[in-house]
Coordinates of C-alpha atoms in Angstrom, one line a residue:
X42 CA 0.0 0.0 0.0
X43 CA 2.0 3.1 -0.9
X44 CA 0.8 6.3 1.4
X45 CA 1.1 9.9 0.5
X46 CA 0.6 11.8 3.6
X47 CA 1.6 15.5 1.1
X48 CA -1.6 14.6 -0.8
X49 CA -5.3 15.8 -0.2
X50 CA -8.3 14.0 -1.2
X51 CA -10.9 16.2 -2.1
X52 CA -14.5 14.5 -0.4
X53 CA -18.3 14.8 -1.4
X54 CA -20.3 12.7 0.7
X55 CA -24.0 13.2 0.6
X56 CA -25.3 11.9 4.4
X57 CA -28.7 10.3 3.3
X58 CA -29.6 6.7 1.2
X59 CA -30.6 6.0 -1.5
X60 CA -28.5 8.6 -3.2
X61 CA -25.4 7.6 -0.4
X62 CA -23.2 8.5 -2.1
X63 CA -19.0 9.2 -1.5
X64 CA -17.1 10.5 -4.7
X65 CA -13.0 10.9 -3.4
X66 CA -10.5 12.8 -5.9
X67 CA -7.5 12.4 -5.3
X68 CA -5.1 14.2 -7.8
X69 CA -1.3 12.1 -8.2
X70 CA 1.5 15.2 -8.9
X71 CA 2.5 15.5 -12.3
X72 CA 6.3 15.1 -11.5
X73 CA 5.6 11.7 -10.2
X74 CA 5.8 10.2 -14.0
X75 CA 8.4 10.7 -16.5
X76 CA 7.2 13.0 -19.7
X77 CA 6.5 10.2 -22.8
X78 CA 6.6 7.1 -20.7
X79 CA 4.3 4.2 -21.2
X80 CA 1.3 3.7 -19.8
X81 CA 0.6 0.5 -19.9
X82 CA 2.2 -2.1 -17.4
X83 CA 4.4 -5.0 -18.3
X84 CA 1.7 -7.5 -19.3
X85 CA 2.1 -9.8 -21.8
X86 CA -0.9 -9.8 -25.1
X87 CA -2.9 -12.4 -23.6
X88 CA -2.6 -11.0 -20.1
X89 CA -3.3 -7.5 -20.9
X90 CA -6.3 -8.8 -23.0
X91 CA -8.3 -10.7 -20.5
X92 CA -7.7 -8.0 -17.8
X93 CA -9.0 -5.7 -20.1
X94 CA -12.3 -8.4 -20.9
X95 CA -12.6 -8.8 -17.1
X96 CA -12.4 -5.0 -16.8
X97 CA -15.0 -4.5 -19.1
X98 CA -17.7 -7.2 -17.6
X99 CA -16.9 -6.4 -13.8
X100 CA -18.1 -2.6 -14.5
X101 CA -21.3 -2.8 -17.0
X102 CA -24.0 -1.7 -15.0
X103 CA -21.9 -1.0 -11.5
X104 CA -21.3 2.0 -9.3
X105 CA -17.9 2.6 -7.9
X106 CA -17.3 4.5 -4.8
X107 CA -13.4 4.6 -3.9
X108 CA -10.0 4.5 -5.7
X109 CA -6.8 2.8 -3.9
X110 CA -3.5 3.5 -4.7
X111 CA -0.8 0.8 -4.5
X112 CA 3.1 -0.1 -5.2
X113 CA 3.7 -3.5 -6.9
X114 CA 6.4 -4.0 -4.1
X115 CA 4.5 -5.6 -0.4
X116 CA 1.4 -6.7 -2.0
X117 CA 0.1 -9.9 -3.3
X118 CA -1.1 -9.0 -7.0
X119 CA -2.0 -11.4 -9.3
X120 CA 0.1 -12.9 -11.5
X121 CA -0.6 -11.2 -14.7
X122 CA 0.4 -7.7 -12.7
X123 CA 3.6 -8.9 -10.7
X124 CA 5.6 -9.0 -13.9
X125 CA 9.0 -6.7 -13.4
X126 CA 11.4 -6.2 -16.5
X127 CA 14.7 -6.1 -14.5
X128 CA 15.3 -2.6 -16.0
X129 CA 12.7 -1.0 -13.7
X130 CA 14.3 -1.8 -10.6
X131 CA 14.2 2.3 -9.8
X132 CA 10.6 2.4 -10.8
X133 CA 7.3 1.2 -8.7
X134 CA 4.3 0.2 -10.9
X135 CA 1.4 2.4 -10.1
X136 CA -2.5 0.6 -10.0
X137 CA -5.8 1.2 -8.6
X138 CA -8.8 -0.7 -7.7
X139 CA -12.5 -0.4 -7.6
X140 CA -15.3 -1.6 -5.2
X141 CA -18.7 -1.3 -5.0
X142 CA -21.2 0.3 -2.6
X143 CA -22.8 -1.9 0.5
X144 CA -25.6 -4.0 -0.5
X145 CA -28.1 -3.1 2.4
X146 CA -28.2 0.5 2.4
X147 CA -30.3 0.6 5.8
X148 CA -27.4 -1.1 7.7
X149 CA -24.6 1.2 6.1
X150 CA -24.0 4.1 7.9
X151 CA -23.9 7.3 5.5
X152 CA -20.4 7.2 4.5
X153 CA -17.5 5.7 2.5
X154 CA -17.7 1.5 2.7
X155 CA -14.3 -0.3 2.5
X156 CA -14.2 -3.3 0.5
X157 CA -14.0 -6.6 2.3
X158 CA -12.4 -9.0 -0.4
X159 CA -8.9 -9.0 0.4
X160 CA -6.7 -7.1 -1.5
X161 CA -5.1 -10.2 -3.3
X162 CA -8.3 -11.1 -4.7
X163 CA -8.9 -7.1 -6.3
X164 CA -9.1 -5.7 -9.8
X165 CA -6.3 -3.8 -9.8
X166 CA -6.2 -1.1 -12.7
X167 CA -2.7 -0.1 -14.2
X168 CA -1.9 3.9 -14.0
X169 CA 1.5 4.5 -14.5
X170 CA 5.2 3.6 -13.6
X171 CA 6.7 6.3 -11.2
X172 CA 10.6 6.7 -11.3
X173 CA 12.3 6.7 -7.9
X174 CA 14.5 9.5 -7.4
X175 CA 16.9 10.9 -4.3
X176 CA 15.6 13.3 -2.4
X177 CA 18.0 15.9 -1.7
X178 CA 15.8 17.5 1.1
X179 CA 15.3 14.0 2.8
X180 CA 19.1 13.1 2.2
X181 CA 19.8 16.3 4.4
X182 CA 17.5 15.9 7.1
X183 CA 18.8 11.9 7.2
X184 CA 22.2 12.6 7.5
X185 CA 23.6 10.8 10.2
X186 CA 24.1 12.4 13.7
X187 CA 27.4 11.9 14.0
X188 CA 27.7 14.2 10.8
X189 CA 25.8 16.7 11.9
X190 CA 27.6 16.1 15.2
X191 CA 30.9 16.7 13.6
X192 CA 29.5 19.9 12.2
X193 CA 28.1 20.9 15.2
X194 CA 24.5 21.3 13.4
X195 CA 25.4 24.8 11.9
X196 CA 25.1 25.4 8.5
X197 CA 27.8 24.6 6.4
X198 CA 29.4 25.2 3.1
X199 CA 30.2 22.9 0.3
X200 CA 33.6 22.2 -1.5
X201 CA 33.9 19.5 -3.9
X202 CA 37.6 18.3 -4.3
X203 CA 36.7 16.5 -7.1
X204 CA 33.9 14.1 -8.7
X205 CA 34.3 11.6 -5.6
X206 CA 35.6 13.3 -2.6
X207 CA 33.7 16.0 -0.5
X208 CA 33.9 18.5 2.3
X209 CA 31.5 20.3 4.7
X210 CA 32.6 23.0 6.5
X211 CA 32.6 26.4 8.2
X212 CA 34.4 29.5 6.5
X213 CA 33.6 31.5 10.0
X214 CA 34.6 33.8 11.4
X215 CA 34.5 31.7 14.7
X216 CA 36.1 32.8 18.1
X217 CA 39.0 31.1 18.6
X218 CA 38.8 28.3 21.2
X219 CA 35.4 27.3 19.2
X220 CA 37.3 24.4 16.9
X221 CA 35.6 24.4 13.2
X222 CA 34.4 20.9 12.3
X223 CA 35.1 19.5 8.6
X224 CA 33.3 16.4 7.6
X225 CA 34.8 14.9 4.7
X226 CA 32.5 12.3 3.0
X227 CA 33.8 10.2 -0.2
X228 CA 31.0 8.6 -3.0
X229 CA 31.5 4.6 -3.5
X230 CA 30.6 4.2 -7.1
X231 CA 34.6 4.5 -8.6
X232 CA 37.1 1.6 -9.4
X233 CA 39.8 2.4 -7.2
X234 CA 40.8 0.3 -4.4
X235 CA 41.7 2.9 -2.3
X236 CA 41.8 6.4 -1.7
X237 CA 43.9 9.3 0.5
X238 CA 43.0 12.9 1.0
X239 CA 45.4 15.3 2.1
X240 CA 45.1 18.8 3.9
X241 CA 47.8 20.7 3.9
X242 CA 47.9 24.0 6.4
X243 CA 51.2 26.6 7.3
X244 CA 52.5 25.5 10.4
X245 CA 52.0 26.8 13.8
X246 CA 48.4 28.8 12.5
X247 CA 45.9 26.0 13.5
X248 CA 45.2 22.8 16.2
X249 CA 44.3 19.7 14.1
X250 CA 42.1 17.0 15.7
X251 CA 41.3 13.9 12.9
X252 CA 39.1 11.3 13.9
X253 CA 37.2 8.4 11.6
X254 CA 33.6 8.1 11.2
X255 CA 32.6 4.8 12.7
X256 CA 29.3 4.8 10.6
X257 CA 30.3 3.5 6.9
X258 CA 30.1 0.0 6.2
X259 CA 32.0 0.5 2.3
X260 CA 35.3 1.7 4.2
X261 CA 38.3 1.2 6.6
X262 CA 39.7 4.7 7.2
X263 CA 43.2 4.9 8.9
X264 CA 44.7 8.3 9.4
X265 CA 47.7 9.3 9.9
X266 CA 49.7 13.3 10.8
X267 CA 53.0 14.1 9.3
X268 CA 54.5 17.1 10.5
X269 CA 57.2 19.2 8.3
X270 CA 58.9 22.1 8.9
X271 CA 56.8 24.3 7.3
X272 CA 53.5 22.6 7.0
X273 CA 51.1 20.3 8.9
X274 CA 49.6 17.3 6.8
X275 CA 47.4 15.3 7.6
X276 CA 46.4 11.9 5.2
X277 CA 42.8 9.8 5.3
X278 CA 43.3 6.5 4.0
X279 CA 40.3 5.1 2.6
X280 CA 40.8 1.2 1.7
X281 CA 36.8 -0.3 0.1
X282 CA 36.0 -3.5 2.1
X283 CA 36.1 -6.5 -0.4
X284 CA 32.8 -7.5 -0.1
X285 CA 32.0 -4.1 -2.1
X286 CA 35.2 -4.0 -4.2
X287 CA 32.4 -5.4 -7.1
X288 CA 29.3 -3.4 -6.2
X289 CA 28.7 0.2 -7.8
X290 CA 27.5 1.6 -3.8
X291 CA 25.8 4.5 -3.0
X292 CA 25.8 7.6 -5.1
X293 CA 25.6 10.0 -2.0
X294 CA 28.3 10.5 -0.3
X295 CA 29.1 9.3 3.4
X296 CA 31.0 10.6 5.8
X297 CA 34.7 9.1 6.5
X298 CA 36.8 11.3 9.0
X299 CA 35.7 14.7 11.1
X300 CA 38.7 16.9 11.2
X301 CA 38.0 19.9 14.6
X302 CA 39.9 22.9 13.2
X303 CA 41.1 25.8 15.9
X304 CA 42.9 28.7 15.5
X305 CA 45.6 28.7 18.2
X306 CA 45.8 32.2 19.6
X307 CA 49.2 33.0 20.0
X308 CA 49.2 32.9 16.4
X309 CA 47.3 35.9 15.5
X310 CA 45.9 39.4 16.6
X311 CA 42.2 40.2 16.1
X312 CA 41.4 38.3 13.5
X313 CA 43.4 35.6 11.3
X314 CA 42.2 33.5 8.0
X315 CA 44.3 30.3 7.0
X316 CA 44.1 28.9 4.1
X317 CA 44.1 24.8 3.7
X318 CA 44.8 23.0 0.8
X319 CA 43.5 19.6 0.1
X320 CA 44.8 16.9 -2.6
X321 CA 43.2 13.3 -3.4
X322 CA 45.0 10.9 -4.3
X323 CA 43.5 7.3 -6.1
X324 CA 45.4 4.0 -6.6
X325 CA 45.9 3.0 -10.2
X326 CA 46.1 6.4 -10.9
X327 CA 49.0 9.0 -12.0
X328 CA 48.4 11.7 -9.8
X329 CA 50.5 14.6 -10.9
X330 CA 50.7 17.5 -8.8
X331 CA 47.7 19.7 -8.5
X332 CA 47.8 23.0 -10.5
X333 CA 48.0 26.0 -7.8
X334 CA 48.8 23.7 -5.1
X335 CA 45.1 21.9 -5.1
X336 CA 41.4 22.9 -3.8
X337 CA 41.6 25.4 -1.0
X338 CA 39.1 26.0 1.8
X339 CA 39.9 29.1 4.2
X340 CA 38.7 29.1 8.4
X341 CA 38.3 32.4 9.7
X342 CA 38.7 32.7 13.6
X343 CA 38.9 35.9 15.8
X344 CA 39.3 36.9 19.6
X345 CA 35.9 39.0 19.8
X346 CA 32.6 38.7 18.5
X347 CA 32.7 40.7 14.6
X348 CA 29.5 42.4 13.0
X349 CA 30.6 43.7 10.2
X350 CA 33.4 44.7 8.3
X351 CA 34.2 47.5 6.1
X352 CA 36.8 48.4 3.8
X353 CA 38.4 52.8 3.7
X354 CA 40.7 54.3 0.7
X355 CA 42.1 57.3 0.5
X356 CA 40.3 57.7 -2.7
X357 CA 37.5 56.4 -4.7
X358 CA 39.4 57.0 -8.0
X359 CA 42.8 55.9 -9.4
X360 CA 44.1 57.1 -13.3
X361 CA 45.5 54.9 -15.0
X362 CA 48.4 56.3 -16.2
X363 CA 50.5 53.2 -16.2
X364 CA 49.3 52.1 -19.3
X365 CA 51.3 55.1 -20.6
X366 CA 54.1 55.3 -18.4
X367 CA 54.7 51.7 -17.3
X368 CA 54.8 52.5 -13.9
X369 CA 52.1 50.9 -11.4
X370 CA 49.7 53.2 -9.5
X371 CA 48.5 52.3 -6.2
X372 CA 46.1 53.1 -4.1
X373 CA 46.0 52.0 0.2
X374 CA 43.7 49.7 1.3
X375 CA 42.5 49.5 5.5
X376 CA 39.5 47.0 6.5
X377 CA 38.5 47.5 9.9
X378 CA 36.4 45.0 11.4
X379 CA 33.4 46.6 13.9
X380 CA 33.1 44.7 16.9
X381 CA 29.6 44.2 19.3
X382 CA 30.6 46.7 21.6
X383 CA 31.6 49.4 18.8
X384 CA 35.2 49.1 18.8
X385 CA 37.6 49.3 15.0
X386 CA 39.6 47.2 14.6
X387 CA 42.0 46.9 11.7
X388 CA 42.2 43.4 10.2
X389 CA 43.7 43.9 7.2
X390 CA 46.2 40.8 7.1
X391 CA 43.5 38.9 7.8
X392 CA 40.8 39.1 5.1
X393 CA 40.5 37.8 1.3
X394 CA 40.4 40.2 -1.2
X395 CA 38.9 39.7 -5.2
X396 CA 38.5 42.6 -7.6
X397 CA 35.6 42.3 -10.1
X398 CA 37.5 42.7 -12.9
X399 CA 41.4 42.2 -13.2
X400 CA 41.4 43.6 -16.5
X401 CA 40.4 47.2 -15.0
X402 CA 42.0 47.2 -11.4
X403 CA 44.0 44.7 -9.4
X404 CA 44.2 43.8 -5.6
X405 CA 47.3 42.7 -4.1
X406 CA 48.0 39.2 -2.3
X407 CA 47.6 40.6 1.0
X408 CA 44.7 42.9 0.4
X409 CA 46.6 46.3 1.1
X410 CA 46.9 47.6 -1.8
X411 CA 44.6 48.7 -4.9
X412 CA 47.0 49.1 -8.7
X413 CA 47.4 48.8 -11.7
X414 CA 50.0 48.1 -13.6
X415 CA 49.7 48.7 -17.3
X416 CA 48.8 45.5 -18.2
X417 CA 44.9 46.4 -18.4
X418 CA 42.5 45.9 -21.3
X419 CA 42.5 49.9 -21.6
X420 CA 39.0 50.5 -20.7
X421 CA 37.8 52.3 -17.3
X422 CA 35.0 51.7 -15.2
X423 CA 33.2 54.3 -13.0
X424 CA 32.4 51.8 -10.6
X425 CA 35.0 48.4 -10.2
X426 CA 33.9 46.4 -7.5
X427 CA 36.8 44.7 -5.4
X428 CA 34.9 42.9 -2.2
X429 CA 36.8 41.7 0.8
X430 CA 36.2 38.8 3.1
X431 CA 36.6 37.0 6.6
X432 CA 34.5 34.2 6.6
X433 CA 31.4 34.8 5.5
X434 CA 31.4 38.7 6.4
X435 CA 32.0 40.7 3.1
X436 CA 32.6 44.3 2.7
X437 CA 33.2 45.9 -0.8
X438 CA 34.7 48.8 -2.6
X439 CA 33.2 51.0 -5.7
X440 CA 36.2 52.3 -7.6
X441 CA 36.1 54.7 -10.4
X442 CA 39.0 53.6 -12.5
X443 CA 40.1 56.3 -15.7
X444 CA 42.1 54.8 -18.5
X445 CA 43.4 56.9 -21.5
X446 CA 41.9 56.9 -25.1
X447 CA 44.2 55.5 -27.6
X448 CA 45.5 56.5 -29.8
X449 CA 47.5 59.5 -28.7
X450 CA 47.1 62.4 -30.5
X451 CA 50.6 63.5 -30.9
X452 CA 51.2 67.3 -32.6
X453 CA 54.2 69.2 -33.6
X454 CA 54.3 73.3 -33.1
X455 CA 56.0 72.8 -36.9
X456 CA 55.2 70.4 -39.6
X457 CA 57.9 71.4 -41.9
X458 CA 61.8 72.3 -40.5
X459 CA 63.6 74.3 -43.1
X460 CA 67.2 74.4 -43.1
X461 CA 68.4 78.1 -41.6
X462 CA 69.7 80.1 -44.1
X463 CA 73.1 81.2 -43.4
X464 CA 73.6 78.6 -39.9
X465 CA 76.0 75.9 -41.1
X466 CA 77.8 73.2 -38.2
X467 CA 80.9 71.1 -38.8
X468 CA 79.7 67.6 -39.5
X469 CA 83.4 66.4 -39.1
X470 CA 83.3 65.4 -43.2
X471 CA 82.4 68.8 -44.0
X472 CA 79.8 71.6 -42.7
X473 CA 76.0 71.2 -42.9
X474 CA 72.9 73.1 -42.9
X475 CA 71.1 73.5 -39.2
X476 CA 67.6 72.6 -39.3
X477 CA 64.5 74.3 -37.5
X478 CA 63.4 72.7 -34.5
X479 CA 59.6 71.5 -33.7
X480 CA 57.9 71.0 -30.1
X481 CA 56.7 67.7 -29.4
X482 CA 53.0 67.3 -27.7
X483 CA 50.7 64.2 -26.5
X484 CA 47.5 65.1 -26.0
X485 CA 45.1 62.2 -23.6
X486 CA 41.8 61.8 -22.7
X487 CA 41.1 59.7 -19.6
X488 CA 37.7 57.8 -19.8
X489 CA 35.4 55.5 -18.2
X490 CA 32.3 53.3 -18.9
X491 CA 29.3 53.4 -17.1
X492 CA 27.3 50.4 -16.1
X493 CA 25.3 51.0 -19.1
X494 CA 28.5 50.8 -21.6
X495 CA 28.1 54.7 -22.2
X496 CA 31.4 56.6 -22.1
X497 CA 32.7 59.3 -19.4
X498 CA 35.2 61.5 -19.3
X499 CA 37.6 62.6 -16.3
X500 CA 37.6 66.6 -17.6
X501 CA 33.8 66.4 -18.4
X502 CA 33.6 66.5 -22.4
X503 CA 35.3 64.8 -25.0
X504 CA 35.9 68.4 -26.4
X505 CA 39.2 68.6 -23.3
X506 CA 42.4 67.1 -23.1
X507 CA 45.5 66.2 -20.8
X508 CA 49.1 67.0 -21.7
X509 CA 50.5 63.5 -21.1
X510 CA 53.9 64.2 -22.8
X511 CA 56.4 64.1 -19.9
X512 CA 54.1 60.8 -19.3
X513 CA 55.6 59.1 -22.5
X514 CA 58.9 61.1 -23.5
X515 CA 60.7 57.8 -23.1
X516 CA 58.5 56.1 -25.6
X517 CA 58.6 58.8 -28.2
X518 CA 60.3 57.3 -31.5
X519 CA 61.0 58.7 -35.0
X520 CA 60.5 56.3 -37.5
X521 CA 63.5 57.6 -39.5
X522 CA 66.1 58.9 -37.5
X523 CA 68.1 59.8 -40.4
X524 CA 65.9 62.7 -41.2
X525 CA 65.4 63.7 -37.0
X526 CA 66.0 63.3 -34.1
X527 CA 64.4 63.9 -30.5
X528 CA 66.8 66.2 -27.7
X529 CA 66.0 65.3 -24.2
X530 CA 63.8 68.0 -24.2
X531 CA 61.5 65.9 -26.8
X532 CA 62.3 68.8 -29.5
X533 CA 62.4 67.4 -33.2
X534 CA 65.3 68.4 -34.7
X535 CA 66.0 67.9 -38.5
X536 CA 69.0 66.6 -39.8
X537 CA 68.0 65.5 -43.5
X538 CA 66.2 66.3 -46.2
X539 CA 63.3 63.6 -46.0
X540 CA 60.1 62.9 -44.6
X541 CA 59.0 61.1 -40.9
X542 CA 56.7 60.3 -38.3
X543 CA 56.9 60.5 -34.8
X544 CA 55.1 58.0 -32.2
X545 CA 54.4 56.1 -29.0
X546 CA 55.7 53.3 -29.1
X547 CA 54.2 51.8 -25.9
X548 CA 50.6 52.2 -27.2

């Protein structure tokens, strides 16, 4: 008998004979049955038709007052309807059947008669095949205590190592002294014979506590701490009992090991974030070194209780004149952490930083510092969001960033040097004519997109421009140098009769 205690019968009972009648609908959700699937059962032609004759003769001329809903698993059908192909082993078969009213009236009372006949001996009715599926909700509120123990029942986050392997855990912030649990939970369904997961953390920053989950009955989990001199490592062994070295196994994952994570104090001020980094290992495998050193999870821990945190510039604008010059430009970076009783706190060292958009502005490693570099697309922003973290506090910047419009517009005060009539120098071969001289200027506009793509401008129209020529006098160039040549002033000088060009050549 399947039972759906989510559904709800809708019931019309009129309370007086002859017309005693009880009509139940019961509607079956539509996600229940796969789009396109058959509906008939598995019968076979000679099966199906003398259901379908019986069908026909049991209902000429009857009234039916009740439908009944059951599984073809834990009841006695008939033989025609206990036919399974073995491909629907994740799929229960779906009938109904039908019974009549009671034949005295006067002795029923005025409701809803249940069939007598036992239910072997019923008509049963085909209605679909339902496909079984997980139930991610259930899963979670089955998981076994002692996960839930080894996360302490808070909510946690999710990390993935790789298809098989993994991890629950806190980012925090957490006071220290309050140890983060990590549950680490590996799938069954994969060929190898054994596996071992690594974390890797600096030494000195945290108190590691392993122990195995006594729970699984796929594994035997040893474990095992190595300690370097500059890291902490510690390896879960996971060897797959024989009985289920043949057997596909669970798809969800279960728990192996619980790892309690703590920030010793000594090691930090306010606040401190370590960074772990976790590598699985299979046998049979190759297992080359990780790129960037693995999968990294981060545990945040600090010695007060943290609201909020928030991050302070000097400015909310840099220019980005190192695409011209080559030279970074940088701008400060504080986060101060606010505590419960109102007290700033600077936690700088302690956060992780991510700008929106490396191709406009960069952060550096430790979160200080706001630059660029020259190595940008070229295109500004008027607000370039960089967000800093501890835990699962966030705090974020808006930066107006201004790159330059290329090309430069590079002028001369002359665009023809004559030689000076009657001005001659000794060339060492002989004397030669001296040339006029021409000023050198590089006009910029700086510029920034909105966040609907349209264009800004630092000096407020495109009609104004920057004098960026001390910017790029040491990328100034003359394509022929035979006919002129820049001083250090970046005057043109002619030499030659001849024609040339001068440009940037960093652009």
């Amino acid at each position: 008998m399947l039972t759906n205690h989510s559904l709800h019968p809708f019931l019309l009972s009129p309370s007086q004979p002859p017309l005693g009648l009880c009509v139940v609908t019961l509607a079956l959700p539509k996600d229940w049955f796969e789009a396109g699937q058959t509906s008939q059962p598995y019968l076979s032609p000679k099966q199906r038709a003398r259901r379908t004759h019986r069908h026909r003769t049991r209902n000429r001329g009857r009234r039916h007052d009740g439908v009944v809903v059951i599984g073809a698993g834990g009841i006695p059908f008939p033989g025609a309807l206990r036919y399974s192909p073995a491909h629907a082993g994740d799929r229960i078969q779906l009938y109904y059947s039908l019974f009549g009213m009671a034949s005295n009236l006067k002795l029923a009372p005025p409701r809803c008669v249940q069939d007598k006949l036992p239910q072997s001996q019923r008509e049963l009715f085909y209605i679909a095949a339902v496909t079984l599926r997980e139930d991610n909700k259930r899963n979670k509120a089955n998981r076994t205590k002692e996960e839930i123990g080894c996360c302490n029942g808070q909510e946690e986050e999710e990390l993935w190592l790789d298809s098989n392997v993994l991890i629950r855990y806190r980012r925090g912030p957490v006071r220290a002294g309050q140890p983060i649990g990590v549950s680490v939970n590996l799938r069954a369904n994969f060929s190898a014979e054994f596996v071992v997961i690594r974390l890797k953390v600096k030494k000195g920053l945290l108190s590691l506590v392993a122990q195995r989950s006594l729970n699984s009955d796929l594994w035997v989990v040893n474990l095992e701490r190595t300690q370097g001199s500059k890291h902490d490592v510690i390896s879960i062994i996971c060897h797959k009992l024989a009985r289920h070295m043949d057997n596909v196994g669970p798809t969800a994952p279960q728990q192996v090991a619980c790892l309690s994570v703590d920030g010793l104090r000594r090691s930090f001020g306010v606040a401190m974030t370590v960074s772990a980094s976790w590598r699985v290992e299979y046998s049979g495998r190759k297992n080359p070194p990780p790129p960037h050193g693995g999968v990294v999870s981060s545990f945040s821990f600090t010695d007060r209780e943290i609201v909020g945190i928030s991050p302070i510039t000097e400015s909310g604008m840099i220019i980005n004149t190192a695409i011209l010059t080559s030279e970074p430009v940088s701008l400060p970076v504080i986060v101060l952490a606010v505590g419960h009783d109102g007290k700033v706190s600077d936690i700088t060292a302690a956060v992780k930083c991510q700008s929106s958009n490396d191709d406009i502005v960069k952060v550096s490693s430790d979160c200080s510092t706001l630059f660029v570099d020259g190595s940008e697309s070229g295109v500004g922003s008027t607000c370039v969001g960089v967000e800093f973290l501890l835990g699962t506090l966030s705090g974020s910047l808006c930066l107006s960033v201004w790159a330059p419009v290329v090309p430069l517009r590079v002028s001369l005060s002359d665009n023809e040097l004559s030689a000076i009539e009657g001005w001659n120098h000794d060339a060492g071969n002989g004397c030669s004519p001296v040339y006029q001289r021409s000023t050198v200027q590089v006009l910029t506009q700086f510029s920034a997109q909105g966040g609907q793509g349209q264009l800004t401008y630092l000096l407020g129209s495109s009609d104004w421009f920057v004098d960026a020529t001390e910017m790029v006098r040491n990328w100034l160039r003359v394509e022929n140098p035979r006919v002129a040549v820049l001083d250090k002033q970046s005057n043109l000088i002619g030499l030659h009769p001849g024609k040339t060009s001068v440009h940037v050549s960093n652009i």
